[in-house]
Every structure is written in C-alpha cells, then in structure tokens.
XYZ file of C-alpha atoms in Angstrom:
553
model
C 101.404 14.595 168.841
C 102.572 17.853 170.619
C 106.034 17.520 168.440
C 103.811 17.978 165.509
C 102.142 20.539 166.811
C 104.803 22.378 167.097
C 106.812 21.565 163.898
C 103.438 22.770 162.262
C 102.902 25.762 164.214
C 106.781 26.653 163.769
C 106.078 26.123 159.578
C 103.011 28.212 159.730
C 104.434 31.520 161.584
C 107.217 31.110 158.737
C 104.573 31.045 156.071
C 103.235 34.253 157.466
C 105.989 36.086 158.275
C 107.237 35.189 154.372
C 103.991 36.403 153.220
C 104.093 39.750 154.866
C 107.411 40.418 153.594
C 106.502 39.810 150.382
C 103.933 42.237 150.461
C 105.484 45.117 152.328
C 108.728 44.902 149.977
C 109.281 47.646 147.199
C 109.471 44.842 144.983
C 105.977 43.672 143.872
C 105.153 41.061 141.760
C 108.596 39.531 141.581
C 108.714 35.797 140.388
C 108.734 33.359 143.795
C 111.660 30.928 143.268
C 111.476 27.282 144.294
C 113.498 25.585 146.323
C 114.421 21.642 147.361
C 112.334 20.464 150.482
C 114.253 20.805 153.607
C 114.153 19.552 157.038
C 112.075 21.138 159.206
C 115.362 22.033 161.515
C 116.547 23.763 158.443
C 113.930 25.292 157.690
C 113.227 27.214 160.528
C 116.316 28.157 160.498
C 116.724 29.744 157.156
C 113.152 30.893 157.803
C 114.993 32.597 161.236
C 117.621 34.300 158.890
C 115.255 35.212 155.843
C 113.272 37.038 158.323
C 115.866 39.260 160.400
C 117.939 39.689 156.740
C 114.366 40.848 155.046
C 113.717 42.899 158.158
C 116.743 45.067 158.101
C 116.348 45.297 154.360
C 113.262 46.719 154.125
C 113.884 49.034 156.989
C 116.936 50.119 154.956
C 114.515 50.833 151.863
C 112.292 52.477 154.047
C 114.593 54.850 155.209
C 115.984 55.479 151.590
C 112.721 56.221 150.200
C 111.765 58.399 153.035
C 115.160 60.373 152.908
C 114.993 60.464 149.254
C 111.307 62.340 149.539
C 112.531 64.528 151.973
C 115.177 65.683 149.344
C 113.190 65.696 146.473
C 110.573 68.269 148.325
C 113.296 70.067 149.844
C 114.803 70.738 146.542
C 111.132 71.002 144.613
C 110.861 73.864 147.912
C 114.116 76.183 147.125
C 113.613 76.211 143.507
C 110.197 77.655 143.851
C 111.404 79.684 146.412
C 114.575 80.792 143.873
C 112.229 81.184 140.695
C 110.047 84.145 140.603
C 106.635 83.774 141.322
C 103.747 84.242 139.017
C 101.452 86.860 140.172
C 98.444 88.111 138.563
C 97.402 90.421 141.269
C 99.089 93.336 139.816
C 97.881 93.089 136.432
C 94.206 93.837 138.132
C 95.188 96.499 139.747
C 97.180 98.160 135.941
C 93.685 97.117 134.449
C 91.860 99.291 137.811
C 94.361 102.449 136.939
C 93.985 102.437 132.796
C 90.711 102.830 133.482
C 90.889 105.066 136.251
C 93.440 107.231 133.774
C 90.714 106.840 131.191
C 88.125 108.496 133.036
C 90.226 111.188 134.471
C 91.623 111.577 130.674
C 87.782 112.127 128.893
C 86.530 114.764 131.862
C 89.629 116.958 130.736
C 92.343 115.918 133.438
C 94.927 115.625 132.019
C 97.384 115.986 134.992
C 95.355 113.524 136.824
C 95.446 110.498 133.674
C 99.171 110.901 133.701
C 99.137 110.428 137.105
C 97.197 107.513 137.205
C 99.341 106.129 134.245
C 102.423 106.048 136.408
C 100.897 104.037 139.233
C 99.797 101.771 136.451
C 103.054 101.336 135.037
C 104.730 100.886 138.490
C 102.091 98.322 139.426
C 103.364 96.567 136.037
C 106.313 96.478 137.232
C 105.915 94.029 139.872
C 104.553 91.619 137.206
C 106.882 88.874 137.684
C 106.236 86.016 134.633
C 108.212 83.578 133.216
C 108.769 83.794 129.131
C 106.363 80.595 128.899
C 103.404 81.906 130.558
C 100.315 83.574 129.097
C 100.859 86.256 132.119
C 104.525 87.367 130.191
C 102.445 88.259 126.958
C 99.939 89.924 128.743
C 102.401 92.176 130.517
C 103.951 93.044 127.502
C 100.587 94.012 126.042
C 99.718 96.013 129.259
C 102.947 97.679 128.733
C 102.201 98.546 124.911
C 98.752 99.753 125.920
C 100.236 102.020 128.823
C 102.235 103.502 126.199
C 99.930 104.284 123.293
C 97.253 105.952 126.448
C 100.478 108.264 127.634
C 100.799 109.497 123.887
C 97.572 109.811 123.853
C 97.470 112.225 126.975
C 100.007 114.213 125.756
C 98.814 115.146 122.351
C 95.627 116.027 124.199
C 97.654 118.979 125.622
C 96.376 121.857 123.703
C 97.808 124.971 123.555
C 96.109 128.532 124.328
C 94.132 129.668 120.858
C 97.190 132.508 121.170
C 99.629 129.840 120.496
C 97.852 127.558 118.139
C 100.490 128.048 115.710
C 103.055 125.977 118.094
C 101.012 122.826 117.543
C 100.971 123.233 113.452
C 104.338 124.907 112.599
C 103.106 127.972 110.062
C 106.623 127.684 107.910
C 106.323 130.251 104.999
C 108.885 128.763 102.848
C 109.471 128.759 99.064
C 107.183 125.881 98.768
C 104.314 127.017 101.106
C 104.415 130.557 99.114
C 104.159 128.460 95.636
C 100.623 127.134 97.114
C 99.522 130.806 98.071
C 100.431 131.850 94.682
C 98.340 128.930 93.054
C 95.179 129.867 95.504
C 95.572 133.691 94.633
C 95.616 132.765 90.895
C 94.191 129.406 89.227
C 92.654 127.812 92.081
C 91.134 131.173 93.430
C 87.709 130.265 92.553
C 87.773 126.533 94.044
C 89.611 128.209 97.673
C 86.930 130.994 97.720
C 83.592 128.255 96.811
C 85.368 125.976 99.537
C 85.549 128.429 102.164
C 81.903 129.044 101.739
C 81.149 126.027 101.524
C 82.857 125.040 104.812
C 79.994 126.225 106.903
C 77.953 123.688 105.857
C 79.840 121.036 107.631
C 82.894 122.877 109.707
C 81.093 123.809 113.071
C 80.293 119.838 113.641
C 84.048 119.065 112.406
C 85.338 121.489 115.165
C 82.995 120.220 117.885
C 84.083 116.393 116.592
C 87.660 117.643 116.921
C 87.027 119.356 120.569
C 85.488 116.449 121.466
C 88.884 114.429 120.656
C 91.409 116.659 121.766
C 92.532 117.512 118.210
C 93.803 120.884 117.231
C 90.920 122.965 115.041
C 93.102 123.930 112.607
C 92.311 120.056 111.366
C 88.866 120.917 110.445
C 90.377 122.930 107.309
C 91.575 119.768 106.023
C 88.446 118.701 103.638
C 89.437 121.889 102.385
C 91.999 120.454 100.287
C 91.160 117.262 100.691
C 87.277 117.714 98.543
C 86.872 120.981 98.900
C 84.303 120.327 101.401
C 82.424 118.279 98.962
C 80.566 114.930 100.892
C 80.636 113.059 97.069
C 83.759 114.417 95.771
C 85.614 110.864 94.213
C 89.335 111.544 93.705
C 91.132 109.522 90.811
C 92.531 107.028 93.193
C 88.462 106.115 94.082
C 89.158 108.443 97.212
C 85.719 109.211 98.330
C 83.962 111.889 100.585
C 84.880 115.822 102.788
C 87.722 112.976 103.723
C 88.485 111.349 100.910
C 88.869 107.868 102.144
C 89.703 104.767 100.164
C 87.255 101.680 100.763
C 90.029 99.747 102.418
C 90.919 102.655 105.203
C 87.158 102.830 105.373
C 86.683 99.847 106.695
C 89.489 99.775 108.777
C 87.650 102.970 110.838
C 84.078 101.704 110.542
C 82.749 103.126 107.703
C 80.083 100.683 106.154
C 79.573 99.873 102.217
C 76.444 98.562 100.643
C 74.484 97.927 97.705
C 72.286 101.583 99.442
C 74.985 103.882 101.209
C 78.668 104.544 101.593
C 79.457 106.322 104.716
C 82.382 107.572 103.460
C 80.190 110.125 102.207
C 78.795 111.106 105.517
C 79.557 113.680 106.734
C 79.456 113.065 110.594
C 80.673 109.385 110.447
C 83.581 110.210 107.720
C 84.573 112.930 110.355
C 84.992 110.817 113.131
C 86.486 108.155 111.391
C 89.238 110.392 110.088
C 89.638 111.542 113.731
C 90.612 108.403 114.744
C 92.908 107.867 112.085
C 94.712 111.411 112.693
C 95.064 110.476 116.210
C 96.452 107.045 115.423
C 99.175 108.898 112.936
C 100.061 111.726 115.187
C 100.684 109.034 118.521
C 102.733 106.897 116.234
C 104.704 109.941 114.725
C 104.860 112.616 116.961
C 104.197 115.201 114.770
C 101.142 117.165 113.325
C 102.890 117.721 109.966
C 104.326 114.232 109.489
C 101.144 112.828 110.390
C 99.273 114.723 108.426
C 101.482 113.722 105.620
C 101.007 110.043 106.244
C 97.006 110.806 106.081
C 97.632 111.832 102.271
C 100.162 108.949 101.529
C 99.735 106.362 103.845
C 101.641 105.638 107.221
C 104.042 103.018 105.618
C 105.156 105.181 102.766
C 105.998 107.669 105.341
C 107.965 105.212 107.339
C 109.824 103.743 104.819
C 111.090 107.063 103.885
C 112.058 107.810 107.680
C 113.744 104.599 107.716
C 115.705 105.575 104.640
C 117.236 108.018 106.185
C 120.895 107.874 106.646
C 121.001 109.875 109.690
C 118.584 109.315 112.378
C 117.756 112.660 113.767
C 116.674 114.065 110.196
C 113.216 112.472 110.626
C 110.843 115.561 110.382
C 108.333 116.339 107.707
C 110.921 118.923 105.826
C 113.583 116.315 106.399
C 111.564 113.725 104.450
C 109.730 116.299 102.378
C 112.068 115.659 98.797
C 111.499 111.791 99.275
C 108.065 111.674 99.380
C 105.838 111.587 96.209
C 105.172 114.868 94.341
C 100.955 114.836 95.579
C 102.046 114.611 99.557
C 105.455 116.804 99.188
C 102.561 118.997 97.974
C 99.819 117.926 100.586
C 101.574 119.814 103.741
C 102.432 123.376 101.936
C 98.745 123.603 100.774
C 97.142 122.757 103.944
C 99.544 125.663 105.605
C 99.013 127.967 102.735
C 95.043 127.132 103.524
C 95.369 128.184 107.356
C 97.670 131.260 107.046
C 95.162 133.059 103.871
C 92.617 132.182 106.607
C 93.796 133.734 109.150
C 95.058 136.485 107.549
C 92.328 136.961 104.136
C 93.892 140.492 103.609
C 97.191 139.942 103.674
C 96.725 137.699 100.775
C 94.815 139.463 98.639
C 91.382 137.714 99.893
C 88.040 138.998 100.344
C 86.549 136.017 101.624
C 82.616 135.159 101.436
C 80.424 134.393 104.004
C 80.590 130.854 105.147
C 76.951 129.126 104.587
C 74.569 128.133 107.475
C 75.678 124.800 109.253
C 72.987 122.329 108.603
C 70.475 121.329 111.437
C 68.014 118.171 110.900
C 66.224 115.510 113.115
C 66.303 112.031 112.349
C 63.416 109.266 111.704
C 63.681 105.637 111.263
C 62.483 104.229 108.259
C 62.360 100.839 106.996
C 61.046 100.976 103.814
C 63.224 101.701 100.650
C 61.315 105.758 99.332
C 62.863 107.693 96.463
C 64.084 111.345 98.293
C 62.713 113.306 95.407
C 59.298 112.032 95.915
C 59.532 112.131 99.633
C 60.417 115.523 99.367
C 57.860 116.912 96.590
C 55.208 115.093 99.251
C 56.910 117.422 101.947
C 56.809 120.399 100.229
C 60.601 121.076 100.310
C 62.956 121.540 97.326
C 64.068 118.195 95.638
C 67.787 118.490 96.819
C 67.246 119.090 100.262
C 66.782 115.684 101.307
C 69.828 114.563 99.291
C 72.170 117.371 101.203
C 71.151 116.209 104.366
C 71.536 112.153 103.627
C 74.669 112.392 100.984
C 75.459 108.806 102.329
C 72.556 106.889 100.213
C 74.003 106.130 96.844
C 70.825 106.247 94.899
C 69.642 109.146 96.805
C 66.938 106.654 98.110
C 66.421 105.112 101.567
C 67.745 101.560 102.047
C 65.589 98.436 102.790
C 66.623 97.712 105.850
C 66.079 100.306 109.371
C 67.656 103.626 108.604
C 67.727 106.763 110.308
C 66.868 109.363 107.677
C 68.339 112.836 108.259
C 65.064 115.877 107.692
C 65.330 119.312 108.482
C 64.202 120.483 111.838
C 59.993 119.886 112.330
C 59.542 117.530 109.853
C 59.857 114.370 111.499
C 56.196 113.754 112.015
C 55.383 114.850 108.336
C 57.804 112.242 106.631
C 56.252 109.236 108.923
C 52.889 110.344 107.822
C 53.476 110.507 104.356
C 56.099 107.276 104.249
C 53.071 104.762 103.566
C 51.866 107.022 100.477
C 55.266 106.868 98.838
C 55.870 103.761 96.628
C 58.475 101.172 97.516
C 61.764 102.130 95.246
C 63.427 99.386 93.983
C 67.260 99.745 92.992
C 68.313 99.880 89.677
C 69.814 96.573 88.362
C 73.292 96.824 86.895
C 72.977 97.535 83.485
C 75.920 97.436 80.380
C 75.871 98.097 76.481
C 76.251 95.569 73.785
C 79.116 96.375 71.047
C 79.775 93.801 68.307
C 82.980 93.861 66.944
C 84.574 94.764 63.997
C 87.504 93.876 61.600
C 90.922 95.827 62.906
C 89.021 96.743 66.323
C 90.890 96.409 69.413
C 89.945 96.371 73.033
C 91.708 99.535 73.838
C 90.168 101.134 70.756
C 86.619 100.289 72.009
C 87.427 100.804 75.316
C 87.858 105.008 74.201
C 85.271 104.698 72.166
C 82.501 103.965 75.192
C 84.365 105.855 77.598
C 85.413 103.398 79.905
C 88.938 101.070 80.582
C 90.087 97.819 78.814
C 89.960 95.631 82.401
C 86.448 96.884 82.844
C 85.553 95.072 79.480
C 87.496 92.161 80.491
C 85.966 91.566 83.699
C 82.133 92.304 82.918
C 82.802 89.705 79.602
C 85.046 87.174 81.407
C 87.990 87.157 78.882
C 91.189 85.442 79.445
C 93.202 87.524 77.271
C 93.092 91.587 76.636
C 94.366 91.446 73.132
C 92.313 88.372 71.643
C 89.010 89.210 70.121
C 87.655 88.828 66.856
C 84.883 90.178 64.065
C 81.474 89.744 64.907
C 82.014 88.972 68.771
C 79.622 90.529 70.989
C 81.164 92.547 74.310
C 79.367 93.915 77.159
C 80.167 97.690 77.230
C 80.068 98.747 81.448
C 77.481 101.474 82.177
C 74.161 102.530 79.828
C 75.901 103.509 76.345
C 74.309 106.038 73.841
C 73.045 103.931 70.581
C 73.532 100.243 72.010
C 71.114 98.264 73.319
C 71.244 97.668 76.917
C 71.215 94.817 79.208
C 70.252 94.398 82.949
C 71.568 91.537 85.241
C 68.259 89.379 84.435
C 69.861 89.272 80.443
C 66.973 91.760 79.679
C 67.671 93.931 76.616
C 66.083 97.464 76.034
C 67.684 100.491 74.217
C 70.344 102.555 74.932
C 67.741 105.690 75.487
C 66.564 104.135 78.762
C 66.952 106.592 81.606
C 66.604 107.065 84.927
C 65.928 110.929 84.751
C 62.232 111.876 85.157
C 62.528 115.245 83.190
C 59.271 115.779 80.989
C 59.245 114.540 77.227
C 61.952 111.515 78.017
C 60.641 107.882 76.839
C 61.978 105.313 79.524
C 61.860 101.403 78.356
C 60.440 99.561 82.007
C 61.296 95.592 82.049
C 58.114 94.441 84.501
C 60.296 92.666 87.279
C 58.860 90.036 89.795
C 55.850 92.226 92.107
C 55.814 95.223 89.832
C 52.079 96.168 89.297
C 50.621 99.108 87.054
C 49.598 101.240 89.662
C 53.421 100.930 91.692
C 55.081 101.587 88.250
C 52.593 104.842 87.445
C 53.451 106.422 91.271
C 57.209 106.042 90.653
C 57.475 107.823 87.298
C 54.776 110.508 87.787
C 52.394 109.147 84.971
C 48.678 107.752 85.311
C 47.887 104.235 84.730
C 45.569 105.384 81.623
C 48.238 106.590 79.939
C 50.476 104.036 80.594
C 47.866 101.364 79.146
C 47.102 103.518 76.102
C 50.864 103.764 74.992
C 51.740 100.240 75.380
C 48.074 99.153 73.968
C 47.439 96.953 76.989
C 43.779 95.616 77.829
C 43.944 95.113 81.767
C 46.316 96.019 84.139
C 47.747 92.580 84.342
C 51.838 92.435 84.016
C 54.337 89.846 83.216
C 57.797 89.407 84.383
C 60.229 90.395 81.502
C 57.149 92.182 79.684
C 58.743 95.402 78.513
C 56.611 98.801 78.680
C 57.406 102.406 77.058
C 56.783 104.730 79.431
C 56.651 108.573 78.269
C 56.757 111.567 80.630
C 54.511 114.445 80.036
C-alpha cells in the first residue's frame, strides 16, 4: 500500500513539475509529443533529468532575454541621446518676440523691432527638428516670416523731408526730360486739372501713407495712374485713383458686386495699393523697381531681372530697355510728376489751387435709395452724393447694410428722409436685337453697334465667330439706338428706353414682380394721374410683363 503511495506521489510531483515548465517556457503552445509507457523507475528518472535539463534551459533563456532588453534600451538610450531633440519651446518664445517686434515696429521704434527681431531669430536658432517633422516646416516658415518683418522695418526708415529725394532717386535723364516736355506741351491741361484735382483725395492718401511708413512722394501716383479720377477705366479694364485690375483687387480685399466696386473707393483702393507697394518694394528693394512692377506686374519685372546676363545689373535703368514701352514709360513720368511739383517754376508751371479735401460722416442704410433722389430730398446738389460714394455702380445704395458716405451734419437728415424715398431696384441687363443680312459678318456688325465680336458670341452662345447666316437674329450687348431691346426676363421694348430722367424723354417701364403705380410714379418724378391717362389704364392694378409709356414733363 505505502509502495503505491509513493510510486503515485513520485508520478504526480513529475506531472507538476512538467506542467510548470511548460508554462513558464518561451515556447507556448508547442505540440506535446507522446511517448511509449515506461516503468515507473524510468520514469522518474527521465522525469529527474527533464527537470534539471528544462531548469537550466529556461534559466539560460531568461538570462538571454533579459540581457537582450538591456541592450535593446541601452541602444534605443544613446541614439536618442545622439539624435537631436525636438523642441518646441523656442518656437514660443520666436512667436513672443515677432510680436513683441510688431508692437515696438507700429508705435514708431524702429531700433527697438530690429532688436527684438534678432532675439527672435537667435531663439530660432535653437530649433532643433528633424526633416520629417511638422516642427522643421514650421521653422522654416518662422524663418521666412522673420525675414519679410526685417524688410519690413527697414523700408520703414524714412528719411528727413530734406532728403526725400534719397528714397526716390530724382534722375533727370533724356527720358525723364521727354515726359516734362509732354506735360509742358500736350498733356499740360490733363497735369494742371490733376493737380487740382489732387486735393480732393491727396491729404487722406498722405495720412494712409504716414500711417504705413511709405514715402509721400507715393501719393502723386494716381496722378498718372487716373489722374486722380475714382472711375477712371483704363483700356486694360484698370479701374479707379489706382487703377486696379479685378484680379489684383481681390487679391488686396477689394470687393465686387452686382452694387459697388471698391476699386473705385477712394479710401479702400488707397490702402489696398499700400499694401501692394509695400509687398513690391520688400521683395525688390527698390522704390523705382517696385514701382515699376505696380504698372507691369511683379513677374514681368522678374523675368526681366532674371534675364539678365550679369547679376549686378538688376536696377530699374538696368532693366528699363527690356520692359514694355507703357512701364519703360511709367517711372520717367512719375519723376517728371514730382520734380514740376516741386519745382512749378522751373518748368514753366503756374499751378492751380488744389481743391478742398472732402469731409463726410457715415450712416448705415439697408435699403437700396437712388442718390439723386436722396439728395434733391436733402437739399444738396445731385452730384454730391455720387462724389462722396464713387464706389456704388449705379450711383444707388445696395440692398444689403451699407455705410453711406454724407457731408458733415447730415446724418440725421438722410435717416429721416430714407423711409420717404422709394426702394430702387437695379436695372436688368439689357441687349439689342439685329437680324442679319446677306454678306454681313460678325466683325462688320460688331462696328456697326459699337461693341467687339466675342461680346456677340458670348451674349448669343455661338460656337463659331465666322458662321452666321441671313435672317438670324443676334443679341447686340448694351441698349442700341433703333433696335428693340431686351431685358434678362426676354422682355422686349424699344431701343429709346432710357434711364435718364431729363424732361420731355418717353421711357418704356416692363411692370416687374411688386412694382405698384404709386412706387413707379415716385421713382420717375411723374404723378400716378398722368401715368394712368397715357397708358389709358382704369385702376391702378399692374401686371407682371405689362409694359407702360412713361413721359417726363
């Protein structure tokens, strides 16, 4: 009994020493392999064996794995000790010091921004990034921006008004002199209306330019530019005292819409092209390069620079026989404008007086008002309104909020009077009909109505410029004397249809959707009698399409 005992107790401390090396071992889950049934002599000794031999093993494996961990975070250790560590710290404190510079930079301290800049761009300096992180890219944006702000510092440094002329170079050359000429002669007229015109507009221009840092001889530049007209339109659709294109428009914040275009603004055109100036004279150094890359364009300018066979010739006279006639031009006027101005006599100038600068207050509207009404209701003379707000494109308000630019004191008067005004509703587009004859071509209608071959094309949808035919009808662009004319709707009225309200003209009405008698008789001046006794109506009730003849007194 006891022998059995212990042959089972011997078999059972085998079993569980098998059992916990089969669970401690690296090896899990490996298939158990059978063997032939032994003696239980043999088996405890094999068990013996299999126990010491699975012992030493696994202390062996033990160790390995253990050693092999220690070297693994020994090595993961020194390589982040050898690579260099991403730090993010010092970006905060280039971010603390650009602004720091930027403060110091709009109170006038100039001194103090550079100084400020230089601790910034040390402090980058200890930016250490690997080419793979997002920190690299924003070091070498910090580093970008650090450099535009210390350009931008330095062409803050004005000179003295005694030594103005060192930040515009006055050269009297040949070609300056040949712009002097053309102001003393042909253009005399224009350069003497400009000048007075100037005074309109130049005092806010200088105080815009102060404000920026700019040299004042810039505010002469609408000078040749528009001639310090707000609604001058070049032939390259250049528009305003500025004479932006819509696409540089935008790209300085200048808004277009269906009621204003505030590249005929006066204040916002001005600080758009301040920015721009400033943008051109950081990227090129120079007053007279950059000012002709504002004619030409920035690219064009570069191009030619980079054309240059020899580096160092890179200044506007350098590049002034590669650039296109209008700019090689642009530069000579602008200096031939400042020198007759500083110097009227010299030149054979007698120069007016430069007109008042204009002074209003602003009021918020929200309802669409025609200015001419507005300001007959006001008591002021019918342009006034239009000087003051040269932005609106129909010389009307828009339908949305607007601040609405009134001489000084009447504020007040225009809110009182705004719900007495009718509500102005913009014109449609409108375009003439043409029907075409045998041997007619596009280009000859085109010259006949005034207007360009792709214009027809477009409003009409053709696919080809050269294929029409007899007896085709064509949308002529814009109201044309002796067709009949169509609005956006498809309603036709006559070609006599105006939108003048000068006594003894006959205007054609189409009745759109919410027109009434009453609205209709307080836009064009005329009672609602008369309007019912020319058009034979019995009541006052309207249709939508119905057309009405409407004849001014």
């Amino acid at each position: 009994m006891s022998y059995r005992y212990s042959l089972l107790s011997l078999f059972l401390s085998a079993l569980i020493i098998i059992l916990n090396l089969s669970c401690t071992s690296p090896k899990k889950n490996s298939p158990v392999k059978q063997t032939p049934p032994q003696t239980t002599t043999e088996a405890a000794e094999k068990t013996d064996a299999l126990s010491h031999q699975d012992k030493a093993s696994h202390q062996d494996s033990t160790r390995s794995f253990a050693t092999a961990s220690e070297t693994s975070q020994e090595q993961e250790i020194k390589a982040a000790e050898s690579e260099p560590q991403e730090n993010g710290a010092p970006a905060e404190e280039v971010y603390s010091l650009y602004q720091e510079a930027q403060a110091a930079l709009e109170k006038g301290e100039l001194d103090q921004a550079l100084a400020f800049l230089d601790q910034a761009y040390a402090a980058l300096l200890k930016i250490e990034a690997s080419p793979e992180s997002p920190l690299y890219q924003e070091k070498h944006d910090l580093r970008i921006l650090l450099a535009q702000k210390i350009q931008q510092v330095y062409a803050f440094r004005l000179p003295p008004p005694s030594t103005n002329h060192k930040t515009i170079p006055l050269v009297e050359n040949s070609w300056v002199q040949a712009e002097i000429k053309s102001f003393q002669t042909v253009e005399r007229k224009f350069f003497e209306e400009a000048y007075q015109r100037s005074g309109l507009y130049r005092p806010m221009i200088v105080e815009e330019l102060k404000k920026a840092g700019l040299p004042e001889e810039l505010s002469w530049l609408p000078l040749i530019e528009s001639g310090f007209r707000p609604r001058a339109l070049s032939r390259a659709r250049a528009l305003g005292l500025w004479q932006f294109i819509a696409s540089t428009g935008y790209r300085y914040g200048l808004k277009r819409d269906k009621f204003i275009d505030e590249r005929m603004d006066p204040v916002k055109s001005t600080r758009a092209a301040i920015k721009y100036l400033t943008e051109l004279h950081d990227f090129f150094g120079d007053w007279t390069t950059a000012i002709a890359s504002y004619n030409c364009g920035e690219l064009r300018v570069q191009n030619v620079i980079r054309a240059q066979k020899i580096d160092y010739l890179d200044n506007f006279w350098d590049l002034f026989a590669n650039l296109p006639y209008e700019t090689a031009r642009y530069v000579p006027r602008f200096i031939a404008t400042l020198l007759i101005i500083e110097n009227p006599e010299k030149y054979g100038f007698n120069l007016p007086q430069p007109e008042q600068a204009l002074t209003f207050e602003t009021v918020k509207l929200n309802k669409p008002v025609k200015l001419s009404l507005l300001a007959s209701r006001l008591g002021l003379s019918p342009d006034s309104l239009s000087l003051l707000n040269p932005e609106l494109r129909h010389d009307s308000t828009p339908n949305y909020e607007y601040e609405l630019r009134v001489p000084v004191g009447y504020g007040e008067k225009t809110l009182a009077c705004l719900t007495e005004l009718p509500t102005w509703i913009p014109p449609d587009a409108v375009y003439g009909w043409h029907t075409v004859k045998k041997g007619e071509t596009l280009g000859l209608i085109a010259r006949r109505y005034r207007t360009s071959v792709k214009a027809i094309v477009r409003l009409n949808n053709l696919k080809s410029s050269t294929l029409i035919y007899p007896g085709q009808k064509l949308k002529i662009p814009g109201r044309v004397q002796g067709l009949a004319v169509g609005d956006n709707d498809g309603n036709q009225t006559q070609a006599n249809s105006t939108s003048s309200f000068g006594s003894g003209k006959i205007i054609n009405y189409v009745v759109k959707p919410g027109d009434t008698l009453f609205q209709i008789s307080r836009t064009y001046g005329v009672s609602v009698e008369k309007i019912r006794k020319d058009n034979g109506l019995e009541s006052d009730t309207l249709s939508v399409g119905q057309k009405l003849t409407i004849k001014l007194d």
